[in-house]
């Protein structure tokens, strides 16, 4: 899966097994590079600030990009989870899910909350991840969005 973006401590990727299909808005994962970090309580202040800034940039870029791609994303949802690692006997690591919510969504209808049943139910079968053209447009929009005054590093103490 192509990487979308990278910052000092985080990697942004399209989710390979999305919780909603690209046509419902798209699913991005922001994961920490240091997988020994289990959750946000283990972040130091600069990493927490970096993650908040990055998630805002990615969310804004996803919404613009998917609309440019013809998918009417009206809202971005952000989720910090990691529970399913326990099902596999693994230790969780910090990662965020960024979901585009499209007005014409079929599988994860807007404005309902995300429906996240166990993978074994088959609910997610056929959910198409973001494609290469989506990724290119999101990358383009990240470059534009991160240049906004509100995202300048000086304003974030980074």
XYZ file of N, CA, C and O in Angstrom:
632
model
N 0.848 -1.183 0.000
C 0.000 0.000 0.000
C 0.890 1.242 0.000
O 1.830 1.328 0.777
N 0.600 2.161 -0.879
C 1.381 3.384 -1.016
C 1.245 4.255 0.231
O 0.158 4.389 0.795
N 2.354 4.825 0.634
C 2.341 5.759 1.752
C 1.811 7.096 1.257
O 2.157 7.544 0.167
N 1.012 7.747 2.070
C 0.463 9.046 1.697
C 1.387 10.164 2.149
O 1.682 11.092 1.409
N 1.852 10.077 3.395
C 2.628 11.174 3.982
C 3.410 10.627 5.174
O 3.047 9.598 5.744
N 4.432 11.361 5.561
C 5.221 10.980 6.726
C 5.655 12.244 7.453
O 6.017 13.236 6.827
N 5.591 12.201 8.769
C 6.102 13.290 9.594
C 7.207 12.703 10.473
O 7.597 11.547 10.303
N 7.696 13.469 11.396
C 8.802 13.011 12.236
C 8.472 11.696 12.950
O 9.288 10.785 12.985
N 7.285 11.592 13.504
C 6.930 10.438 14.341
C 5.777 9.586 13.822
O 5.437 8.581 14.452
N 5.175 9.959 12.678
C 3.982 9.266 12.211
C 4.027 9.003 10.713
O 4.674 9.723 9.965
N 3.310 7.960 10.300
C 3.175 7.589 8.902
C 1.681 7.587 8.573
O 0.868 7.068 9.345
N 1.343 8.160 7.436
C -0.043 8.232 6.971
C -0.184 7.301 5.772
O 0.551 7.436 4.793
N -1.123 6.359 5.860
C -1.327 5.388 4.781
C -2.820 5.204 4.523
O -3.642 5.420 5.415
N -3.165 4.791 3.298
C -4.556 4.374 3.090
C -4.756 3.050 3.822
O -3.849 2.215 3.838
N -5.882 2.873 4.456
C -6.116 1.609 5.170
C -6.319 0.512 4.133
O -7.175 0.625 3.251
N -5.532 -0.551 4.232
C -5.589 -1.650 3.269
C -6.853 -2.479 3.345
O -7.281 -3.066 2.353
N -7.454 -2.543 4.528
C -8.721 -3.256 4.729
C -9.693 -2.266 5.378
O -9.935 -2.316 6.582
N -10.219 -1.348 4.582
C -10.975 -0.231 5.149
C -12.259 -0.629 5.857
O -12.873 -1.637 5.545
N -12.652 0.218 6.810
C -13.908 0.061 7.535
C -15.063 0.724 6.788
O -16.211 0.610 7.195
N -14.750 1.465 5.734
C -15.754 1.960 4.810
C -15.087 2.057 3.442
O -13.888 2.299 3.357
N -15.831 1.809 2.396
C -15.233 1.851 1.068
C -14.916 3.277 0.635
O -15.503 4.229 1.155
N -14.030 3.394 -0.338
C -13.635 4.726 -0.833
C -14.847 5.510 -1.313
O -14.916 6.730 -1.151
N -15.830 4.832 -1.887
C -17.022 5.521 -2.396
C -17.900 6.071 -1.274
O -18.748 6.917 -1.521
N -17.691 5.608 -0.052
C -18.400 6.147 1.107
C -17.601 7.272 1.769
O -18.050 7.844 2.758
N -16.396 7.558 1.246
C -15.626 8.691 1.766
C -14.149 8.452 1.956
O -13.366 9.382 2.021
N -13.730 7.196 2.094
C -12.310 6.896 2.244
C -11.867 6.705 3.682
O -12.441 7.280 4.600
N -10.841 5.874 3.858
C -10.339 5.500 5.177
C -8.812 5.600 5.171
O -8.149 4.929 4.392
N -8.291 6.442 6.035
C -6.854 6.652 6.194
C -6.445 6.253 7.602
O -7.195 6.442 8.556
N -5.245 5.739 7.715
C -4.690 5.357 9.011
C -3.438 6.193 9.267
O -2.578 6.311 8.395
N -3.363 6.773 10.452
C -2.159 7.469 10.900
C -1.569 6.604 11.998
O -2.210 6.377 13.022
N -0.356 6.102 11.767
C 0.234 5.222 12.771
C 1.557 5.771 13.269
O 2.290 6.433 12.533
N 1.808 5.508 14.512
C 3.047 5.951 15.139
C 4.201 5.082 14.639
O 4.025 3.874 14.414
N 5.358 5.684 14.432
C 6.525 4.925 13.973
C 7.056 4.023 15.085
O 7.504 2.916 14.819
N 7.003 4.495 16.331
C 7.476 3.722 17.478
C 6.315 2.874 18.000
O 5.505 3.337 18.800
N 6.229 1.625 17.524
C 5.078 0.784 17.862
C 5.049 0.329 19.322
O 4.123 -0.350 19.726
N 6.030 0.730 20.114
C 5.953 0.428 21.552
C 5.003 1.403 22.253
O 4.647 1.189 23.408
N 4.602 2.450 21.564
C 3.642 3.405 22.125
C 2.243 2.836 21.906
O 1.775 2.723 20.783
N 1.604 2.472 23.000
C 0.301 1.806 22.922
C -0.873 2.758 22.753
O -1.836 2.428 22.081
N -0.814 3.909 23.397
C -1.933 4.848 23.301
C -1.457 6.269 23.565
O -0.290 6.492 23.909
N -2.360 7.215 23.425
C -2.002 8.633 23.511
C -1.411 9.037 24.855
O -0.696 10.027 24.927
N -1.684 8.290 25.910
C -1.149 8.658 27.219
C 0.368 8.485 27.285
O 1.003 8.989 28.199
N 0.938 7.779 26.332
C 2.383 7.556 26.308
C 3.131 8.552 25.414
O 4.340 8.470 25.275
N 2.410 9.483 24.830
C 3.049 10.507 24.002
C 3.598 11.621 24.878
O 2.983 11.981 25.886
N 4.751 12.158 24.475
C 5.206 13.378 25.133
C 4.488 14.554 24.467
O 3.808 14.393 23.441
N 4.613 15.737 25.038
C 3.862 16.887 24.540
C 4.161 17.196 23.067
O 3.223 17.386 22.282
N 5.415 17.236 22.637
C 5.655 17.524 21.215
C 5.038 16.482 20.275
O 4.519 16.844 19.211
N 5.062 15.205 20.649
C 4.450 14.175 19.794
C 2.936 14.320 19.762
O 2.312 14.134 18.717
N 2.340 14.657 20.892
C 0.891 14.848 20.937
C 0.488 16.026 20.057
O -0.503 15.939 19.316
N 1.250 17.086 20.112
C 0.982 18.257 19.265
C 1.160 17.893 17.801
O 0.336 18.256 16.956
N 2.220 17.162 17.496
C 2.469 16.732 16.120
C 1.307 15.892 15.595
O 0.854 16.079 14.457
N 0.812 14.976 16.409
C -0.285 14.113 15.989
C -1.567 14.916 15.763
O -2.279 14.705 14.774
N -1.873 15.838 16.649
C -3.082 16.644 16.487
C -2.988 17.466 15.203
O -3.931 17.489 14.394
N -1.872 18.123 14.987
C -1.675 18.929 13.781
C -1.794 18.054 12.530
O -2.495 18.398 11.580
N -1.100 16.911 12.538
C -1.120 16.020 11.390
C -2.523 15.506 11.106
O -2.963 15.474 9.956
N -3.257 15.113 12.140
C -4.608 14.591 11.924
C -5.522 15.661 11.337
O -6.356 15.367 10.474
N -5.351 16.891 11.748
C -6.156 17.987 11.205
C -5.832 18.223 9.729
O -6.728 18.391 8.904
N -4.542 18.224 9.403
C -4.113 18.413 8.012
C -4.639 17.278 7.142
O -5.200 17.510 6.063
N -4.472 16.051 7.599
C -4.912 14.878 6.835
C -6.430 14.894 6.652
O -6.934 14.629 5.556
N -7.160 15.214 7.701
C -8.616 15.264 7.594
C -9.089 16.317 6.607
O -9.958 16.059 5.765
N -8.497 17.494 6.691
C -8.878 18.568 5.768
C -8.523 18.186 4.332
O -9.326 18.383 3.410
N -7.337 17.611 4.140
C -6.902 17.200 2.801
C -7.775 16.080 2.254
O -8.115 16.080 1.063
N -8.159 15.118 3.094
C -9.018 14.018 2.651
C -10.361 14.552 2.157
O -10.844 14.141 1.102
N -10.947 15.469 2.907
C -12.249 15.995 2.512
C -12.162 16.715 1.168
O -12.982 16.479 0.268
N -11.170 17.558 0.990
C -11.014 18.286 -0.273
C -10.728 17.306 -1.413
O -11.352 17.381 -2.475
N -9.798 16.389 -1.174
C -9.383 15.453 -2.222
C -10.533 14.582 -2.693
O -10.727 14.403 -3.901
N -11.295 14.027 -1.772
C -12.374 13.130 -2.183
C -13.476 13.886 -2.899
O -14.069 13.373 -3.839
N -13.746 15.118 -2.494
C -14.705 15.938 -3.232
C -14.186 16.214 -4.635
O -14.949 16.150 -5.600
N -12.889 16.485 -4.756
C -12.290 16.676 -6.078
C -12.391 15.416 -6.934
O -12.414 15.485 -8.154
N -12.444 14.261 -6.286
C -12.533 12.978 -6.980
C -13.987 12.559 -7.221
O -14.266 11.449 -7.644
N -14.933 13.432 -6.879
C -16.341 13.162 -7.149
C -17.084 12.452 -6.040
O -18.210 11.987 -6.236
N -16.483 12.364 -4.865
C -17.131 11.713 -3.720
C -17.481 12.807 -2.711
O -16.583 13.444 -2.160
N -18.776 13.044 -2.469
C -19.215 14.203 -1.683
C -19.026 14.048 -0.166
O -19.982 13.853 0.590
N -17.774 14.173 0.269
C -17.461 14.069 1.696
C -17.892 15.361 2.387
O -17.464 16.451 2.012
N -18.730 15.199 3.397
C -19.279 16.341 4.125
C -18.661 16.489 5.515
O -18.686 17.560 6.108
N -18.083 15.420 6.035
C -17.587 15.394 7.420
C -16.434 14.411 7.510
O -16.384 13.431 6.772
N -15.527 14.690 8.426
C -14.435 13.765 8.726
C -14.634 13.262 10.151
O -14.884 14.042 11.069
N -14.525 11.945 10.333
C -14.545 11.339 11.670
C -13.151 10.850 11.996
O -12.438 10.345 11.125
N -12.759 10.995 13.259
C -11.446 10.563 13.737
C -11.671 9.565 14.863
O -12.475 9.816 15.758
N -10.950 8.443 14.826
C -11.089 7.448 15.896
C -9.724 6.901 16.293
O -8.896 6.581 15.441
N -9.547 6.785 17.587
C -8.335 6.235 18.196
C -8.784 4.959 18.890
O -9.535 5.014 19.852
N -8.353 3.810 18.343
C -8.865 2.560 18.896
C -7.715 1.607 19.225
O -6.894 1.917 20.060
N -7.666 0.461 18.589
C -6.609 -0.504 18.833
C -7.056 -1.749 19.571
O -6.239 -2.597 19.906
N -8.342 -1.876 19.831
C -8.842 -3.008 20.606
C -8.625 -4.350 19.916
O -8.422 -5.364 20.577
N -8.708 -4.370 18.589
C -8.685 -5.650 17.882
C -7.332 -6.342 17.957
O -7.241 -7.544 17.718
N -6.276 -5.644 18.330
C -4.967 -6.288 18.503
C -5.076 -7.399 19.551
O -4.438 -8.445 19.420
N -5.875 -7.175 20.559
C -6.034 -8.162 21.630
C -6.649 -9.467 21.118
O -6.371 -10.540 21.646
N -7.490 -9.383 20.103
C -8.097 -10.583 19.533
C -7.056 -11.502 18.918
O -7.270 -12.710 18.835
N -5.954 -10.923 18.480
C -4.889 -11.687 17.849
C -3.749 -11.976 18.824
O -2.694 -12.456 18.425
N -3.963 -11.639 20.086
C -2.930 -11.865 21.095
C -1.747 -10.928 20.941
O -0.650 -11.227 21.413
N -1.965 -9.786 20.286
C -0.897 -8.820 20.066
C -1.066 -7.614 20.972
O -2.156 -7.346 21.479
N 0.028 -6.902 21.143
C 0.011 -5.658 21.890
C -0.417 -4.544 20.934
O 0.112 -4.443 19.825
N -1.361 -3.711 21.330
C -1.781 -2.625 20.441
C -0.696 -1.556 20.329
O 0.169 -1.441 21.195
N -0.766 -0.793 19.245
C 0.095 0.371 19.099
C -0.791 1.544 18.699
O -1.875 1.365 18.133
N -0.341 2.741 19.013
C -1.125 3.925 18.736
C -1.345 4.100 17.242
O -0.398 4.089 16.464
N -2.588 4.230 16.852
C -2.932 4.588 15.484
C -4.313 5.236 15.480
O -5.140 4.990 16.349
N -4.492 6.108 14.509
C -5.745 6.839 14.351
C -6.370 6.471 13.032
O -5.672 6.291 12.036
N -7.678 6.402 13.038
C -8.428 6.185 11.814
C -9.059 7.520 11.435
O -9.647 8.203 12.279
N -8.934 7.876 10.168
C -9.530 9.091 9.641
C -10.503 8.653 8.553
O -10.104 8.028 7.574
N -11.786 8.956 8.771
C -12.841 8.516 7.876
C -13.494 9.702 7.182
O -13.950 10.635 7.849
N -13.564 9.642 5.867
C -14.371 10.603 5.135
C -15.810 10.111 5.134
O -16.068 8.936 4.878
N -16.742 10.988 5.421
C -18.155 10.605 5.473
C -18.890 11.295 4.330
O -19.053 12.514 4.329
N -19.313 10.502 3.352
C -19.963 11.025 2.157
C -21.478 11.065 2.310
O -22.075 10.165 2.915
N -22.072 12.084 1.734
C -23.527 12.262 1.828
C -24.289 11.147 1.120
O -25.416 10.851 1.494
N -23.658 10.522 0.128
C -24.337 9.460 -0.625
C -23.822 8.060 -0.269
O -23.982 7.128 -1.036
N -23.231 7.927 0.908
C -22.657 6.649 1.339
C -23.723 5.551 1.385
O -24.870 5.797 1.761
N -23.308 4.335 1.021
C -24.210 3.194 0.986
C -23.913 2.219 2.126
O -24.811 1.817 2.862
N -22.656 1.834 2.291
C -22.281 0.814 3.286
C -22.196 1.381 4.701
O -22.496 0.689 5.665
N -21.734 2.614 4.827
C -21.641 3.300 6.121
C -22.402 4.620 5.977
O -21.815 5.685 5.811
N -23.758 4.549 5.990
C -24.581 5.714 5.663
C -24.350 6.920 6.571
O -24.215 6.773 7.789
N -24.324 8.061 5.952
C -24.250 9.338 6.656
C -25.675 9.749 7.012
O -26.577 9.520 6.201
N -25.963 10.259 8.172
C -25.090 10.685 9.250
C -24.975 9.694 10.408
O -24.651 10.065 11.541
N -25.243 8.443 10.153
C -25.123 7.434 11.208
C -23.675 7.318 11.685
O -22.735 7.635 10.958
N -23.506 6.813 12.900
C -22.166 6.530 13.413
C -21.557 5.390 12.619
O -22.279 4.585 12.018
N -20.248 5.319 12.628
C -19.571 4.206 11.963
C -20.012 2.904 12.606
O -20.158 2.812 13.827
N -20.219 1.906 11.794
C -20.592 0.566 12.234
C -19.351 -0.295 12.080
O -18.835 -0.424 10.967
N -18.848 -0.845 13.177
C -17.581 -1.564 13.151
C -17.707 -2.975 13.730
O -17.159 -3.286 14.788
N -18.396 -3.858 13.021
C -18.489 -5.233 13.507
C -17.162 -5.967 13.337
O -16.273 -5.518 12.611
N -17.038 -7.099 13.964
C -15.851 -7.938 13.845
C -15.581 -8.261 12.379
O -16.514 -8.435 11.589
N -14.325 -8.365 12.036
C -13.949 -8.691 10.652
C -14.529 -10.041 10.211
O -14.797 -10.239 9.037
N -14.732 -10.951 11.130
C -15.240 -12.278 10.797
C -16.683 -12.300 10.315
O -17.150 -13.314 9.813
N -17.392 -11.199 10.446
C -18.796 -11.158 10.034
C -18.967 -11.066 8.519
O -20.058 -11.311 8.008
N -17.920 -10.667 7.817
C -18.001 -10.485 6.372
C -18.526 -9.118 5.955
O -18.636 -8.832 4.765
N -18.847 -8.279 6.928
C -19.403 -6.955 6.634
C -18.516 -6.146 5.683
O -19.017 -5.418 4.831
N -17.203 -6.260 5.827
C -16.276 -5.416 5.070
C -15.883 -5.992 3.706
O -15.106 -5.363 2.982
N -16.393 -7.159 3.361
C -16.032 -7.778 2.084
C -16.406 -6.866 0.926
O -17.516 -6.343 0.867
N -15.470 -6.669 0.030
C -15.699 -5.833 -1.135
C -15.509 -4.345 -0.895
O -15.744 -3.550 -1.793
N -15.093 -3.950 0.315
C -14.846 -2.536 0.594
C -13.540 -2.131 -0.093
O -12.467 -2.552 0.298
N -13.668 -1.319 -1.126
C -12.513 -0.899 -1.910
C -11.725 0.178 -1.152
O -12.293 1.181 -0.718
N -10.400 -0.012 -0.996
C -9.585 1.027 -0.355
C -9.374 2.205 -1.312
O -9.729 2.146 -2.497
N -8.798 3.248 -0.794
C -8.408 4.371 -1.641
C -7.514 3.859 -2.755
O -6.691 2.971 -2.538
N -7.665 4.409 -3.949
C -6.829 3.962 -5.063
C -5.660 4.926 -5.280
O -5.544 5.948 -4.580
N -4.798 4.616 -6.227
C -3.594 5.415 -6.462
C -3.927 6.858 -6.819
O -3.239 7.788 -6.377
N -4.975 7.066 -7.599
C -5.357 8.433 -7.961
C -5.890 9.199 -6.753
O -5.634 10.405 -6.610
N -6.609 8.503 -5.867
C -7.061 9.138 -4.620
C -5.854 9.564 -3.799
O -5.807 10.687 -3.283
N -4.885 8.666 -3.658
C -3.682 8.946 -2.871
C -2.942 10.150 -3.437
O -2.514 11.040 -2.692
N -2.787 10.207 -4.749
C -2.105 11.347 -5.373
C -2.832 12.653 -5.083
O -2.198 13.673 -4.788
N -4.146 12.633 -5.147
C -4.917 13.849 -4.865
C -4.815 14.229 -3.390
O -4.706 15.416 -3.055
N -4.829 13.256 -2.498
C -4.684 13.539 -1.065
C -3.299 14.121 -0.797
O -3.156 15.098 -0.046
N -2.266 13.556 -1.395
C -0.909 14.090 -1.242
C -0.827 15.542 -1.714
O -0.217 16.384 -1.065
N -1.435 15.801 -2.853
C -1.464 17.162 -3.406
C -2.133 18.117 -2.414
O -1.633 19.208 -2.140
N -3.263 17.687 -1.865
C -4.005 18.538 -0.940
C -3.276 18.715 0.392
O -3.337 19.788 0.995
N -2.565 17.696 0.858
C -1.773 17.841 2.089
C -0.755 18.953 1.904
O -0.566 19.803 2.786
N -0.069 18.974 0.770
C 0.935 20.023 0.511
C 0.302 21.410 0.534
O 0.896 22.363 1.040
N -0.888 21.534 0.006
C -1.582 22.826 -0.007
C -2.055 23.195 1.398
O -1.827 24.311 1.876
N -2.712 22.244 2.077
C -3.290 22.507 3.393
C -2.218 22.838 4.424
O -2.374 23.777 5.213
N -1.092 22.132 4.410
C -0.078 22.372 5.440
C 0.610 23.723 5.284
O 1.291 24.170 6.207
N 0.398 24.401 4.165
C 0.947 25.740 3.961
C 0.068 26.830 4.570
O 0.487 27.987 4.658
N -1.135 26.476 4.977
C -2.019 27.462 5.594
C -1.380 28.002 6.867
O -0.678 27.284 7.586
N -1.661 29.253 7.148
C -1.087 29.923 8.319
C -1.355 29.135 9.604
O -0.481 28.982 10.438
N -2.561 28.612 9.740
C -2.890 27.925 10.994
C -2.067 26.663 11.205
O -1.965 26.186 12.335
N -1.482 26.099 10.150
C -0.692 24.876 10.286
C 0.819 25.118 10.293
O 1.595 24.163 10.364
N 1.241 26.374 10.241
C 2.659 26.666 10.285
C 3.255 26.175 11.604
O 2.663 26.366 12.675
N 4.408 25.542 11.521
C 5.024 24.941 12.706
C 5.217 25.935 13.828
O 5.072 25.586 15.000
N 5.536 27.171 13.502
C 5.751 28.208 14.537
C 4.506 28.397 15.396
O 4.603 28.746 16.569
N 3.329 28.161 14.814
C 2.092 28.323 15.556
C 1.774 27.142 16.463
O 0.849 27.203 17.258
N 2.526 26.091 16.309
C 2.283 24.857 17.066
C 3.404 24.585 18.078
O 3.378 23.568 18.770
N 4.385 25.435 18.137
C 5.506 25.235 19.051
C 6.386 24.072 18.654
O 7.087 23.501 19.485
N 6.365 23.717 17.380
C 7.185 22.587 16.894
C 8.400 23.101 16.140
O 8.405 24.139 15.558
